[in-house]
Amino acid sequence: VLSVTDAETLRAALVSKRQDLVESYQKYSPGERRLLEEGFHPDSVLFGPITLHSESDWIHSHPEPRQDFADFYRNPYRSTPVKGRNTIYIQTIGSFGDSEESTQLYVEWLQEYCEAFYYGLAVRLLEPVPVSDTACAFRVNTNSHNLQIHAGMGIFSFARYDDNFYSRNYKGRLQKTKKLTPGDYSLFSGCYTPPITSTLLYRSCKTLTHEIGHIFGLKHCQWLRCVMQGSNHLEESDRRPLDLCPICVRKLQSAIGFRIAERYQALLRWIESGLSSVTSKDKLETETKPHKPTRAFEESREWLLKCLSVLEDVLI
């Protein structure tokens, strides 16, 4: 089943019928407008319709009103960066990977990706804290039988992005012999975390940018394939693209003020810095940290190159 929206409805969602918003849209360059309007074409290779596979998909199970650009723009509660409030902070809770060094390296990759995605804003890493510092409640999930913490708004986990998370053989499952005692956070000491892979990094980048997008006032997207689509399960999450649809690009651009081409170039640099291979023996011997695994981002890299080719007139 396909969620199909006609070109006229998409144009109204992107451009709006408000005169002031129509006028601000006309300030985009011809190349930028050409890119944003790619989604109107049913045969577009850049922005396609949302694919719905089952009743368990987000749009079916969580009925929500669609948020077009005008709805986003007039929302008085959306966050807009201003001088003195233009930094995104990331803080890790607990360990990740097989050492503190791998945890730090992983979140540094996420920090750099976040800075490219939210181009023009600073992203800072706070000192990691143990789970006990959150004073959160925890339990064993009745479906997955995995240890789960309950924390506040703005907290999200990458644990379920391990391919084996829902398997009975998942190494992170809590042993039945362990008894849960409120306030006893020793259960989280030495807790299994999935190995850092290219796929895990790819999924983590999606989650990170999706959740931060909500802070800026972007609601779940129901227009075109978009990283801001809601997701109920891993298979649906994997169907989402890594980046934003044209309507959500305009929302974010209006909040931050980046040039679209410069943002895409920053994302491309982040991906390609991991794809570059080490061929020299001397370079290999002087390598001080693991190579950023971005093989899973190859399709996104090709997509960015296509977008930049449409935007070529703004690169001159």
PDB file of C-alpha atoms in Angstrom:
ATOM      1  CA  VAL A   1       0.000   0.000   0.000  1.00  0.00           C
ATOM      2  CA  LEU A   2       1.349   3.423  -0.915  1.00  0.00           C
ATOM      3  CA  SER A   3       0.629   6.731   0.790  1.00  0.00           C
ATOM      4  CA  VAL A   4       0.135   8.863  -2.309  1.00  0.00           C
ATOM      5  CA  THR A   5      -0.247  12.645  -2.192  1.00  0.00           C
ATOM      6  CA  ASP A   6      -1.030  14.627  -5.332  1.00  0.00           C
ATOM      7  CA  ALA A   7       1.276  17.385  -6.580  1.00  0.00           C
ATOM      8  CA  GLU A   8      -1.159  20.196  -5.773  1.00  0.00           C
ATOM      9  CA  THR A   9      -1.446  19.099  -2.132  1.00  0.00           C
ATOM     10  CA  LEU A  10       2.333  18.726  -1.838  1.00  0.00           C
ATOM     11  CA  ARG A  11       2.869  22.210  -3.301  1.00  0.00           C
ATOM     12  CA  ALA A  12       0.464  23.728  -0.785  1.00  0.00           C
ATOM     13  CA  ALA A  13       2.232  21.856   2.034  1.00  0.00           C
ATOM     14  CA  LEU A  14       5.660  23.086   0.901  1.00  0.00           C
ATOM     15  CA  VAL A  15       4.987  26.632  -0.347  1.00  0.00           C
ATOM     16  CA  SER A  16       1.804  27.474   1.608  1.00  0.00           C
ATOM     17  CA  LYS A  17      -1.029  29.749   0.540  1.00  0.00           C
ATOM     18  CA  ARG A  18      -0.057  32.519   2.950  1.00  0.00           C
ATOM     19  CA  GLN A  19       1.288  35.435   0.985  1.00  0.00           C
ATOM     20  CA  ASP A  20       4.240  36.106   3.303  1.00  0.00           C
ATOM     21  CA  LEU A  21       5.313  32.460   3.172  1.00  0.00           C
ATOM     22  CA  VAL A  22       4.896  32.372  -0.613  1.00  0.00           C
ATOM     23  CA  GLU A  23       7.132  35.435  -0.857  1.00  0.00           C
ATOM     24  CA  SER A  24       9.777  33.901   1.409  1.00  0.00           C
ATOM     25  CA  TYR A  25       9.720  30.744  -0.722  1.00  0.00           C
ATOM     26  CA  GLN A  26      10.474  32.813  -3.820  1.00  0.00           C
ATOM     27  CA  LYS A  27      13.752  33.892  -2.186  1.00  0.00           C
ATOM     28  CA  TYR A  28      15.150  30.399  -2.720  1.00  0.00           C
ATOM     29  CA  SER A  29      17.422  30.158  -5.761  1.00  0.00           C
ATOM     30  CA  PRO A  30      16.135  28.456  -8.939  1.00  0.00           C
ATOM     31  CA  GLY A  31      18.226  25.387  -8.112  1.00  0.00           C
ATOM     32  CA  GLU A  32      16.900  25.202  -4.553  1.00  0.00           C
ATOM     33  CA  ARG A  33      13.298  25.503  -5.746  1.00  0.00           C
ATOM     34  CA  ARG A  34      13.961  22.877  -8.401  1.00  0.00           C
ATOM     35  CA  LEU A  35      15.232  20.494  -5.715  1.00  0.00           C
ATOM     36  CA  LEU A  36      12.388  21.180  -3.270  1.00  0.00           C
ATOM     37  CA  GLU A  37       9.816  20.652  -6.020  1.00  0.00           C
ATOM     38  CA  GLU A  38      11.322  17.300  -7.068  1.00  0.00           C
ATOM     39  CA  GLY A  39       8.897  15.603  -4.730  1.00  0.00           C
ATOM     40  CA  PHE A  40       5.954  16.754  -6.841  1.00  0.00           C
ATOM     41  CA  HIS A  41       6.980  14.404  -9.645  1.00  0.00           C
ATOM     42  CA  PRO A  42       5.671  10.812  -9.306  1.00  0.00           C
ATOM     43  CA  ASP A  43       8.805   9.461 -11.023  1.00  0.00           C
ATOM     44  CA  SER A  44      11.286  11.385  -8.838  1.00  0.00           C
ATOM     45  CA  VAL A  45      14.421   9.439  -7.903  1.00  0.00           C
ATOM     46  CA  LEU A  46      15.087  11.770  -4.950  1.00  0.00           C
ATOM     47  CA  PHE A  47      11.821  11.976  -3.016  1.00  0.00           C
ATOM     48  CA  GLY A  48       9.293   9.150  -3.225  1.00  0.00           C
ATOM     49  CA  PRO A  49       5.975   8.362  -1.538  1.00  0.00           C
ATOM     50  CA  ILE A  50       5.812   6.729   1.872  1.00  0.00           C
ATOM     51  CA  THR A  51       5.394   2.965   1.653  1.00  0.00           C
ATOM     52  CA  LEU A  52       3.024   1.382   4.156  1.00  0.00           C
ATOM     53  CA  HIS A  53       3.491  -2.356   4.619  1.00  0.00           C
ATOM     54  CA  SER A  54       1.137  -3.337   7.415  1.00  0.00           C
ATOM     55  CA  GLU A  55      -1.336  -2.141  10.026  1.00  0.00           C
ATOM     56  CA  SER A  56       1.543  -2.110  12.521  1.00  0.00           C
ATOM     57  CA  ASP A  57       3.258   0.750  10.676  1.00  0.00           C
ATOM     58  CA  TRP A  58       3.316   4.092  12.453  1.00  0.00           C
ATOM     59  CA  ILE A  59       0.841   6.023  10.280  1.00  0.00           C
ATOM     60  CA  HIS A  60      -1.785   3.304  10.666  1.00  0.00           C
ATOM     61  CA  SER A  61      -1.364   2.843  14.411  1.00  0.00           C
ATOM     62  CA  HIS A  62      -0.753   6.488  15.425  1.00  0.00           C
ATOM     63  CA  PRO A  63      -3.257   8.747  13.639  1.00  0.00           C
ATOM     64  CA  GLU A  64      -1.824  12.273  13.649  1.00  0.00           C
ATOM     65  CA  PRO A  65      -2.700  15.454  11.727  1.00  0.00           C
ATOM     66  CA  ARG A  66      -0.251  16.272   8.958  1.00  0.00           C
ATOM     67  CA  GLN A  67       2.066  19.201   9.649  1.00  0.00           C
ATOM     68  CA  ASP A  68       2.695  21.333   6.570  1.00  0.00           C
ATOM     69  CA  PHE A  69       5.170  24.205   6.460  1.00  0.00           C
ATOM     70  CA  ALA A  70       2.587  26.800   7.492  1.00  0.00           C
ATOM     71  CA  ASP A  71       1.572  24.692  10.515  1.00  0.00           C
ATOM     72  CA  PHE A  72       5.214  24.415  11.520  1.00  0.00           C
ATOM     73  CA  TYR A  73       5.901  28.122  10.997  1.00  0.00           C
ATOM     74  CA  ARG A  74       3.040  29.367  13.163  1.00  0.00           C
ATOM     75  CA  ASN A  75       3.737  26.974  16.040  1.00  0.00           C
ATOM     76  CA  PRO A  76       4.647  29.280  18.976  1.00  0.00           C
ATOM     77  CA  TYR A  77       6.390  26.457  20.860  1.00  0.00           C
ATOM     78  CA  ARG A  78       8.915  25.433  18.201  1.00  0.00           C
ATOM     79  CA  SER A  79      12.577  26.017  19.026  1.00  0.00           C
ATOM     80  CA  THR A  80      14.461  28.516  16.906  1.00  0.00           C
ATOM     81  CA  PRO A  81      18.188  29.013  17.580  1.00  0.00           C
ATOM     82  CA  VAL A  82      19.161  32.519  18.642  1.00  0.00           C
ATOM     83  CA  LYS A  83      22.404  34.052  19.874  1.00  0.00           C
ATOM     84  CA  GLY A  84      23.260  32.390  23.166  1.00  0.00           C
ATOM     85  CA  ARG A  85      20.906  29.447  22.485  1.00  0.00           C
ATOM     86  CA  ASN A  86      22.354  27.833  19.391  1.00  0.00           C
ATOM     87  CA  THR A  87      24.104  24.715  20.684  1.00  0.00           C
ATOM     88  CA  ILE A  88      22.945  21.095  20.714  1.00  0.00           C
ATOM     89  CA  TYR A  89      24.228  19.073  23.677  1.00  0.00           C
ATOM     90  CA  ILE A  90      24.683  15.294  23.615  1.00  0.00           C
ATOM     91  CA  GLN A  91      25.274  13.255  26.749  1.00  0.00           C
ATOM     92  CA  THR A  92      25.816   9.517  26.925  1.00  0.00           C
ATOM     93  CA  ILE A  93      24.312   7.491  29.751  1.00  0.00           C
ATOM     94  CA  GLY A  94      26.188   4.329  30.565  1.00  0.00           C
ATOM     95  CA  SER A  95      28.851   2.665  28.430  1.00  0.00           C
ATOM     96  CA  PHE A  96      28.720   1.662  24.789  1.00  0.00           C
ATOM     97  CA  GLY A  97      31.009  -0.673  22.897  1.00  0.00           C
ATOM     98  CA  ASP A  98      33.762  -2.693  24.505  1.00  0.00           C
ATOM     99  CA  SER A  99      35.569   0.195  26.242  1.00  0.00           C
ATOM    100  CA  GLU A 100      35.306   3.832  27.311  1.00  0.00           C
ATOM    101  CA  GLU A 101      37.471   4.719  24.315  1.00  0.00           C
ATOM    102  CA  SER A 102      35.054   3.109  21.852  1.00  0.00           C
ATOM    103  CA  THR A 103      32.106   4.844  23.541  1.00  0.00           C
ATOM    104  CA  GLN A 104      33.830   8.205  23.204  1.00  0.00           C
ATOM    105  CA  LEU A 105      34.799   7.598  19.594  1.00  0.00           C
ATOM    106  CA  TYR A 106      31.280   6.494  18.656  1.00  0.00           C
ATOM    107  CA  VAL A 107      29.611   9.566  20.129  1.00  0.00           C
ATOM    108  CA  GLU A 108      32.229  11.765  18.447  1.00  0.00           C
ATOM    109  CA  TRP A 109      31.141  10.318  15.088  1.00  0.00           C
ATOM    110  CA  LEU A 110      27.533  11.040  16.031  1.00  0.00           C
ATOM    111  CA  GLN A 111      28.451  14.555  17.128  1.00  0.00           C
ATOM    112  CA  GLU A 112      30.138  15.252  13.787  1.00  0.00           C
ATOM    113  CA  TYR A 113      27.171  13.845  11.868  1.00  0.00           C
ATOM    114  CA  CYS A 114      24.752  15.912  13.923  1.00  0.00           C
ATOM    115  CA  GLU A 115      26.754  19.070  13.167  1.00  0.00           C
ATOM    116  CA  ALA A 116      26.479  18.316   9.452  1.00  0.00           C
ATOM    117  CA  PHE A 117      22.759  17.500   9.641  1.00  0.00           C
ATOM    118  CA  TYR A 118      21.951  20.606  11.696  1.00  0.00           C
ATOM    119  CA  TYR A 119      24.404  22.632   9.655  1.00  0.00           C
ATOM    120  CA  GLY A 120      25.260  25.982  11.194  1.00  0.00           C
ATOM    121  CA  LEU A 121      24.767  24.945  14.812  1.00  0.00           C
ATOM    122  CA  ALA A 122      27.392  23.797  17.284  1.00  0.00           C
ATOM    123  CA  VAL A 123      27.092  20.324  18.805  1.00  0.00           C
ATOM    124  CA  ARG A 124      28.842  19.692  22.119  1.00  0.00           C
ATOM    125  CA  LEU A 125      29.453  16.453  24.016  1.00  0.00           C
ATOM    126  CA  LEU A 126      28.852  16.466  27.754  1.00  0.00           C
ATOM    127  CA  GLU A 127      30.736  14.196  30.108  1.00  0.00           C
ATOM    128  CA  PRO A 128      29.169  10.700  30.152  1.00  0.00           C
ATOM    129  CA  VAL A 129      27.298   9.683  33.275  1.00  0.00           C
ATOM    130  CA  PRO A 130      26.495   6.241  34.728  1.00  0.00           C
ATOM    131  CA  VAL A 131      22.890   5.025  34.718  1.00  0.00           C
ATOM    132  CA  SER A 132      22.761   5.462  38.501  1.00  0.00           C
ATOM    133  CA  ASP A 133      23.132   9.242  38.134  1.00  0.00           C
ATOM    134  CA  THR A 134      19.772   9.415  36.352  1.00  0.00           C
ATOM    135  CA  ALA A 135      17.908   7.864  39.309  1.00  0.00           C
ATOM    136  CA  CYS A 136      15.638   6.289  36.703  1.00  0.00           C
ATOM    137  CA  ALA A 137      13.338   3.308  37.106  1.00  0.00           C
ATOM    138  CA  PHE A 138      14.131   0.121  35.184  1.00  0.00           C
ATOM    139  CA  ARG A 139      12.472  -3.167  34.312  1.00  0.00           C
ATOM    140  CA  VAL A 140      12.693  -6.197  32.066  1.00  0.00           C
ATOM    141  CA  ASN A 141      10.672  -5.737  28.875  1.00  0.00           C
ATOM    142  CA  THR A 142       7.935  -8.372  28.782  1.00  0.00           C
ATOM    143  CA  ASN A 143       8.339  -8.938  25.031  1.00  0.00           C
ATOM    144  CA  SER A 144      12.077  -8.787  24.415  1.00  0.00           C
ATOM    145  CA  HIS A 145      13.162  -9.829  27.947  1.00  0.00           C
ATOM    146  CA  ASN A 146      15.871  -7.174  27.765  1.00  0.00           C
ATOM    147  CA  LEU A 147      16.806  -4.753  30.533  1.00  0.00           C
ATOM    148  CA  GLN A 148      15.113  -1.393  29.965  1.00  0.00           C
ATOM    149  CA  ILE A 149      15.376   1.966  31.696  1.00  0.00           C
ATOM    150  CA  HIS A 150      12.582   4.522  31.953  1.00  0.00           C
ATOM    151  CA  ALA A 151      13.921   8.031  31.527  1.00  0.00           C
ATOM    152  CA  GLY A 152      12.622  11.475  30.622  1.00  0.00           C
ATOM    153  CA  MET A 153      11.952  13.360  27.415  1.00  0.00           C
ATOM    154  CA  GLY A 154      14.927  13.763  25.108  1.00  0.00           C
ATOM    155  CA  ILE A 155      16.443  10.392  26.032  1.00  0.00           C
ATOM    156  CA  PHE A 156      16.750   7.706  23.362  1.00  0.00           C
ATOM    157  CA  SER A 157      18.505   4.384  22.987  1.00  0.00           C
ATOM    158  CA  PHE A 158      20.356   2.660  20.144  1.00  0.00           C
ATOM    159  CA  ALA A 159      20.224  -0.783  21.782  1.00  0.00           C
ATOM    160  CA  ARG A 160      17.425  -2.152  19.589  1.00  0.00           C
ATOM    161  CA  TYR A 161      19.451  -1.410  16.445  1.00  0.00           C
ATOM    162  CA  ASP A 162      21.582  -4.490  16.965  1.00  0.00           C
ATOM    163  CA  ASP A 163      20.394  -7.065  14.403  1.00  0.00           C
ATOM    164  CA  ASN A 164      20.008  -9.685  17.143  1.00  0.00           C
ATOM    165  CA  PHE A 165      18.141  -7.508  19.660  1.00  0.00           C
ATOM    166  CA  TYR A 166      14.833  -9.347  19.239  1.00  0.00           C
ATOM    167  CA  SER A 167      16.444 -12.778  19.037  1.00  0.00           C
ATOM    168  CA  ARG A 168      16.199 -15.274  21.863  1.00  0.00           C
ATOM    169  CA  ASN A 169      19.983 -15.563  21.645  1.00  0.00           C
ATOM    170  CA  TYR A 170      20.628 -11.853  22.178  1.00  0.00           C
ATOM    171  CA  LYS A 171      23.583 -11.561  24.541  1.00  0.00           C
ATOM    172  CA  GLY A 172      22.106  -8.578  26.354  1.00  0.00           C
ATOM    173  CA  ARG A 173      19.133 -10.486  27.716  1.00  0.00           C
ATOM    174  CA  LEU A 174      18.919 -10.380  31.478  1.00  0.00           C
ATOM    175  CA  GLN A 175      19.499 -13.764  33.058  1.00  0.00           C
ATOM    176  CA  LYS A 176      16.423 -15.119  34.847  1.00  0.00           C
ATOM    177  CA  THR A 177      18.519 -15.775  37.945  1.00  0.00           C
ATOM    178  CA  LYS A 178      19.078 -12.051  38.451  1.00  0.00           C
ATOM    179  CA  LYS A 179      16.585 -10.314  40.693  1.00  0.00           C
ATOM    180  CA  LEU A 180      15.592  -6.717  39.982  1.00  0.00           C
ATOM    181  CA  THR A 181      15.900  -4.480  43.025  1.00  0.00           C
ATOM    182  CA  PRO A 182      14.821  -0.832  42.744  1.00  0.00           C
ATOM    183  CA  GLY A 183      17.831   1.436  43.070  1.00  0.00           C
ATOM    184  CA  ASP A 184      20.362  -1.356  42.473  1.00  0.00           C
ATOM    185  CA  TYR A 185      22.138  -0.121  39.348  1.00  0.00           C
ATOM    186  CA  SER A 186      24.891  -2.726  39.572  1.00  0.00           C
ATOM    187  CA  LEU A 187      22.917  -4.649  36.915  1.00  0.00           C
ATOM    188  CA  PHE A 188      24.184  -2.123  34.375  1.00  0.00           C
ATOM    189  CA  SER A 189      27.845  -2.713  35.196  1.00  0.00           C
ATOM    190  CA  GLY A 190      29.467  -4.697  32.422  1.00  0.00           C
ATOM    191  CA  CYS A 191      26.122  -4.926  30.619  1.00  0.00           C
ATOM    192  CA  TYR A 192      26.375  -6.233  27.063  1.00  0.00           C
ATOM    193  CA  THR A 193      26.346  -3.617  24.314  1.00  0.00           C
ATOM    194  CA  PRO A 194      26.250  -4.417  20.587  1.00  0.00           C
ATOM    195  CA  PRO A 195      29.421  -4.221  18.491  1.00  0.00           C
ATOM    196  CA  ILE A 196      29.943  -0.988  16.603  1.00  0.00           C
ATOM    197  CA  THR A 197      29.234  -1.629  12.939  1.00  0.00           C
ATOM    198  CA  SER A 198      28.445   0.465   9.890  1.00  0.00           C
ATOM    199  CA  THR A 199      24.769  -0.548  10.074  1.00  0.00           C
ATOM    200  CA  LEU A 200      24.546   0.357  13.759  1.00  0.00           C
ATOM    201  CA  LEU A 201      26.110   3.760  13.068  1.00  0.00           C
ATOM    202  CA  TYR A 202      23.680   4.348  10.185  1.00  0.00           C
ATOM    203  CA  ARG A 203      20.657   3.508  12.326  1.00  0.00           C
ATOM    204  CA  SER A 204      21.984   5.585  15.213  1.00  0.00           C
ATOM    205  CA  CYS A 205      22.387   8.661  13.001  1.00  0.00           C
ATOM    206  CA  LYS A 206      18.751   8.307  11.948  1.00  0.00           C
ATOM    207  CA  THR A 207      17.496   8.084  15.518  1.00  0.00           C
ATOM    208  CA  LEU A 208      19.661  10.936  16.771  1.00  0.00           C
ATOM    209  CA  THR A 209      18.608  13.405  14.083  1.00  0.00           C
ATOM    210  CA  HIS A 210      14.952  12.308  14.126  1.00  0.00           C
ATOM    211  CA  GLU A 211      14.553  12.910  17.857  1.00  0.00           C
ATOM    212  CA  ILE A 212      16.411  16.231  17.801  1.00  0.00           C
ATOM    213  CA  GLY A 213      14.162  17.250  14.903  1.00  0.00           C
ATOM    214  CA  HIS A 214      11.193  17.054  17.290  1.00  0.00           C
ATOM    215  CA  ILE A 215      12.938  19.568  19.561  1.00  0.00           C
ATOM    216  CA  PHE A 216      12.932  22.006  16.636  1.00  0.00           C
ATOM    217  CA  GLY A 217       9.191  21.492  16.222  1.00  0.00           C
ATOM    218  CA  LEU A 218       9.185  19.008  13.324  1.00  0.00           C
ATOM    219  CA  LYS A 219       6.380  16.513  13.826  1.00  0.00           C
ATOM    220  CA  HIS A 220       6.209  13.049  12.289  1.00  0.00           C
ATOM    221  CA  CYS A 221       6.259  13.420   8.511  1.00  0.00           C
ATOM    222  CA  GLN A 222       3.376  12.014   6.463  1.00  0.00           C
ATOM    223  CA  TRP A 223       4.155  13.631   3.120  1.00  0.00           C
ATOM    224  CA  LEU A 224       7.068  11.840   1.451  1.00  0.00           C
ATOM    225  CA  ARG A 225       9.803   9.380   2.466  1.00  0.00           C
ATOM    226  CA  CYS A 226      11.628  11.199   5.235  1.00  0.00           C
ATOM    227  CA  VAL A 227      13.793  10.566   8.288  1.00  0.00           C
ATOM    228  CA  MET A 228      11.056  12.314  10.311  1.00  0.00           C
ATOM    229  CA  GLN A 229       8.566   9.497   9.612  1.00  0.00           C
ATOM    230  CA  GLY A 230       7.377   7.710  12.729  1.00  0.00           C
ATOM    231  CA  SER A 231       8.570   4.159  13.294  1.00  0.00           C
ATOM    232  CA  ASN A 232       7.124   1.317  15.338  1.00  0.00           C
ATOM    233  CA  HIS A 233       9.728  -1.345  14.601  1.00  0.00           C
ATOM    234  CA  LEU A 234      13.171  -1.928  13.123  1.00  0.00           C
ATOM    235  CA  GLU A 235      11.952  -3.021   9.685  1.00  0.00           C
ATOM    236  CA  GLU A 236       9.950   0.198   9.334  1.00  0.00           C
ATOM    237  CA  SER A 237      12.835   2.289  10.643  1.00  0.00           C
ATOM    238  CA  ASP A 238      15.156   0.754   8.045  1.00  0.00           C
ATOM    239  CA  ARG A 239      12.712   1.808   5.310  1.00  0.00           C
ATOM    240  CA  ARG A 240      13.117   5.465   6.231  1.00  0.00           C
ATOM    241  CA  PRO A 241      15.771   7.418   4.313  1.00  0.00           C
ATOM    242  CA  LEU A 242      18.628   9.091   6.127  1.00  0.00           C
ATOM    243  CA  ASP A 243      17.581  12.627   5.285  1.00  0.00           C
ATOM    244  CA  LEU A 244      14.586  14.953   5.101  1.00  0.00           C
ATOM    245  CA  CYS A 245      11.864  15.340   2.504  1.00  0.00           C
ATOM    246  CA  PRO A 246      11.528  18.793   0.830  1.00  0.00           C
ATOM    247  CA  ILE A 247       8.784  19.973   3.204  1.00  0.00           C
ATOM    248  CA  CYS A 248      10.847  19.115   6.272  1.00  0.00           C
ATOM    249  CA  VAL A 249      13.987  20.613   4.671  1.00  0.00           C
ATOM    250  CA  ARG A 250      12.165  23.921   4.401  1.00  0.00           C
ATOM    251  CA  LYS A 251      10.996  23.656   8.014  1.00  0.00           C
ATOM    252  CA  LEU A 252      14.520  23.081   9.291  1.00  0.00           C
ATOM    253  CA  GLN A 253      16.103  25.643   6.956  1.00  0.00           C
ATOM    254  CA  SER A 254      13.660  28.307   8.152  1.00  0.00           C
ATOM    255  CA  ALA A 255      14.676  27.580  11.752  1.00  0.00           C
ATOM    256  CA  ILE A 256      18.454  27.418  11.276  1.00  0.00           C
ATOM    257  CA  GLY A 257      19.070  29.437   8.108  1.00  0.00           C
ATOM    258  CA  PHE A 258      21.613  27.213   6.313  1.00  0.00           C
ATOM    259  CA  ARG A 259      22.189  27.123   2.578  1.00  0.00           C
ATOM    260  CA  ILE A 260      20.843  23.790   1.380  1.00  0.00           C
ATOM    261  CA  ALA A 261      23.832  22.988  -0.825  1.00  0.00           C
ATOM    262  CA  GLU A 262      26.318  23.686   1.987  1.00  0.00           C
ATOM    263  CA  ARG A 263      24.405  21.352   4.310  1.00  0.00           C
ATOM    264  CA  TYR A 264      24.449  18.535   1.741  1.00  0.00           C
ATOM    265  CA  GLN A 265      28.166  19.089   1.142  1.00  0.00           C
ATOM    266  CA  ALA A 266      28.847  18.797   4.891  1.00  0.00           C
ATOM    267  CA  LEU A 267      26.915  15.518   5.068  1.00  0.00           C
ATOM    268  CA  LEU A 268      28.784  14.221   2.023  1.00  0.00           C
ATOM    269  CA  ARG A 269      32.163  15.075   3.584  1.00  0.00           C
ATOM    270  CA  TRP A 270      31.209  13.208   6.767  1.00  0.00           C
ATOM    271  CA  ILE A 271      30.329  10.060   4.802  1.00  0.00           C
ATOM    272  CA  GLU A 272      33.319  10.193   2.470  1.00  0.00           C
ATOM    273  CA  SER A 273      35.767  10.670   5.332  1.00  0.00           C
ATOM    274  CA  GLY A 274      34.852   7.143   6.413  1.00  0.00           C
ATOM    275  CA  LEU A 275      34.843   5.632   2.922  1.00  0.00           C
ATOM    276  CA  SER A 276      38.377   6.741   2.091  1.00  0.00           C
ATOM    277  CA  SER A 277      40.591   3.656   2.301  1.00  0.00           C
ATOM    278  CA  VAL A 278      44.010   3.458   3.884  1.00  0.00           C
ATOM    279  CA  THR A 279      46.389   2.167   1.245  1.00  0.00           C
ATOM    280  CA  SER A 280      49.773   3.275   2.475  1.00  0.00           C
ATOM    281  CA  LYS A 281      51.618   1.007   4.912  1.00  0.00           C
ATOM    282  CA  ASP A 282      52.986   4.091   6.660  1.00  0.00           C
ATOM    283  CA  LYS A 283      49.487   5.473   7.122  1.00  0.00           C
ATOM    284  CA  LEU A 284      48.290   2.138   8.434  1.00  0.00           C
ATOM    285  CA  GLU A 285      51.057   2.003  11.019  1.00  0.00           C
ATOM    286  CA  THR A 286      50.357   5.539  12.220  1.00  0.00           C
ATOM    287  CA  GLU A 287      46.587   5.031  12.443  1.00  0.00           C
ATOM    288  CA  THR A 288      45.696   5.852  16.065  1.00  0.00           C
ATOM    289  CA  LYS A 289      41.968   5.113  16.117  1.00  0.00           C
ATOM    290  CA  PRO A 290      39.488   2.829  14.328  1.00  0.00           C
ATOM    291  CA  HIS A 291      38.272   3.874  10.917  1.00  0.00           C
ATOM    292  CA  LYS A 292      34.765   5.359  10.857  1.00  0.00           C
ATOM    293  CA  PRO A 293      32.546   2.629   9.301  1.00  0.00           C
ATOM    294  CA  THR A 294      30.346   4.357   6.707  1.00  0.00           C
ATOM    295  CA  ARG A 295      29.844   1.588   4.144  1.00  0.00           C
ATOM    296  CA  ALA A 296      26.128   1.470   5.020  1.00  0.00           C
ATOM    297  CA  PHE A 297      25.877   5.115   3.952  1.00  0.00           C
ATOM    298  CA  GLU A 298      26.816   4.473   0.304  1.00  0.00           C
ATOM    299  CA  GLU A 299      23.243   4.796  -0.979  1.00  0.00           C
ATOM    300  CA  SER A 300      22.866   8.047   0.942  1.00  0.00           C
ATOM    301  CA  ARG A 301      26.125   9.283  -0.557  1.00  0.00           C
ATOM    302  CA  GLU A 302      24.787   8.673  -4.070  1.00  0.00           C
ATOM    303  CA  TRP A 303      21.578  10.461  -3.119  1.00  0.00           C
ATOM    304  CA  LEU A 304      23.475  13.510  -1.868  1.00  0.00           C
ATOM    305  CA  LEU A 305      25.456  13.683  -5.102  1.00  0.00           C
ATOM    306  CA  LYS A 306      22.201  13.676  -7.097  1.00  0.00           C
ATOM    307  CA  CYS A 307      20.783  16.443  -4.920  1.00  0.00           C
ATOM    308  CA  LEU A 308      23.918  18.534  -5.393  1.00  0.00           C
ATOM    309  CA  SER A 309      23.721  18.092  -9.159  1.00  0.00           C
ATOM    310  CA  VAL A 310      20.228  19.619  -9.048  1.00  0.00           C
ATOM    311  CA  LEU A 311      21.569  22.435  -6.872  1.00  0.00           C
ATOM    312  CA  GLU A 312      24.612  23.070  -9.071  1.00  0.00           C
ATOM    313  CA  ASP A 313      23.630  26.638  -9.907  1.00  0.00           C
ATOM    314  CA  VAL A 314      23.896  27.643  -6.224  1.00  0.00           C
ATOM    315  CA  LEU A 315      27.419  26.230  -6.003  1.00  0.00           C
ATOM    316  CA  ILE A 316      28.886  28.757  -8.450  1.00  0.00           C
TER     317      ILE A 316
END
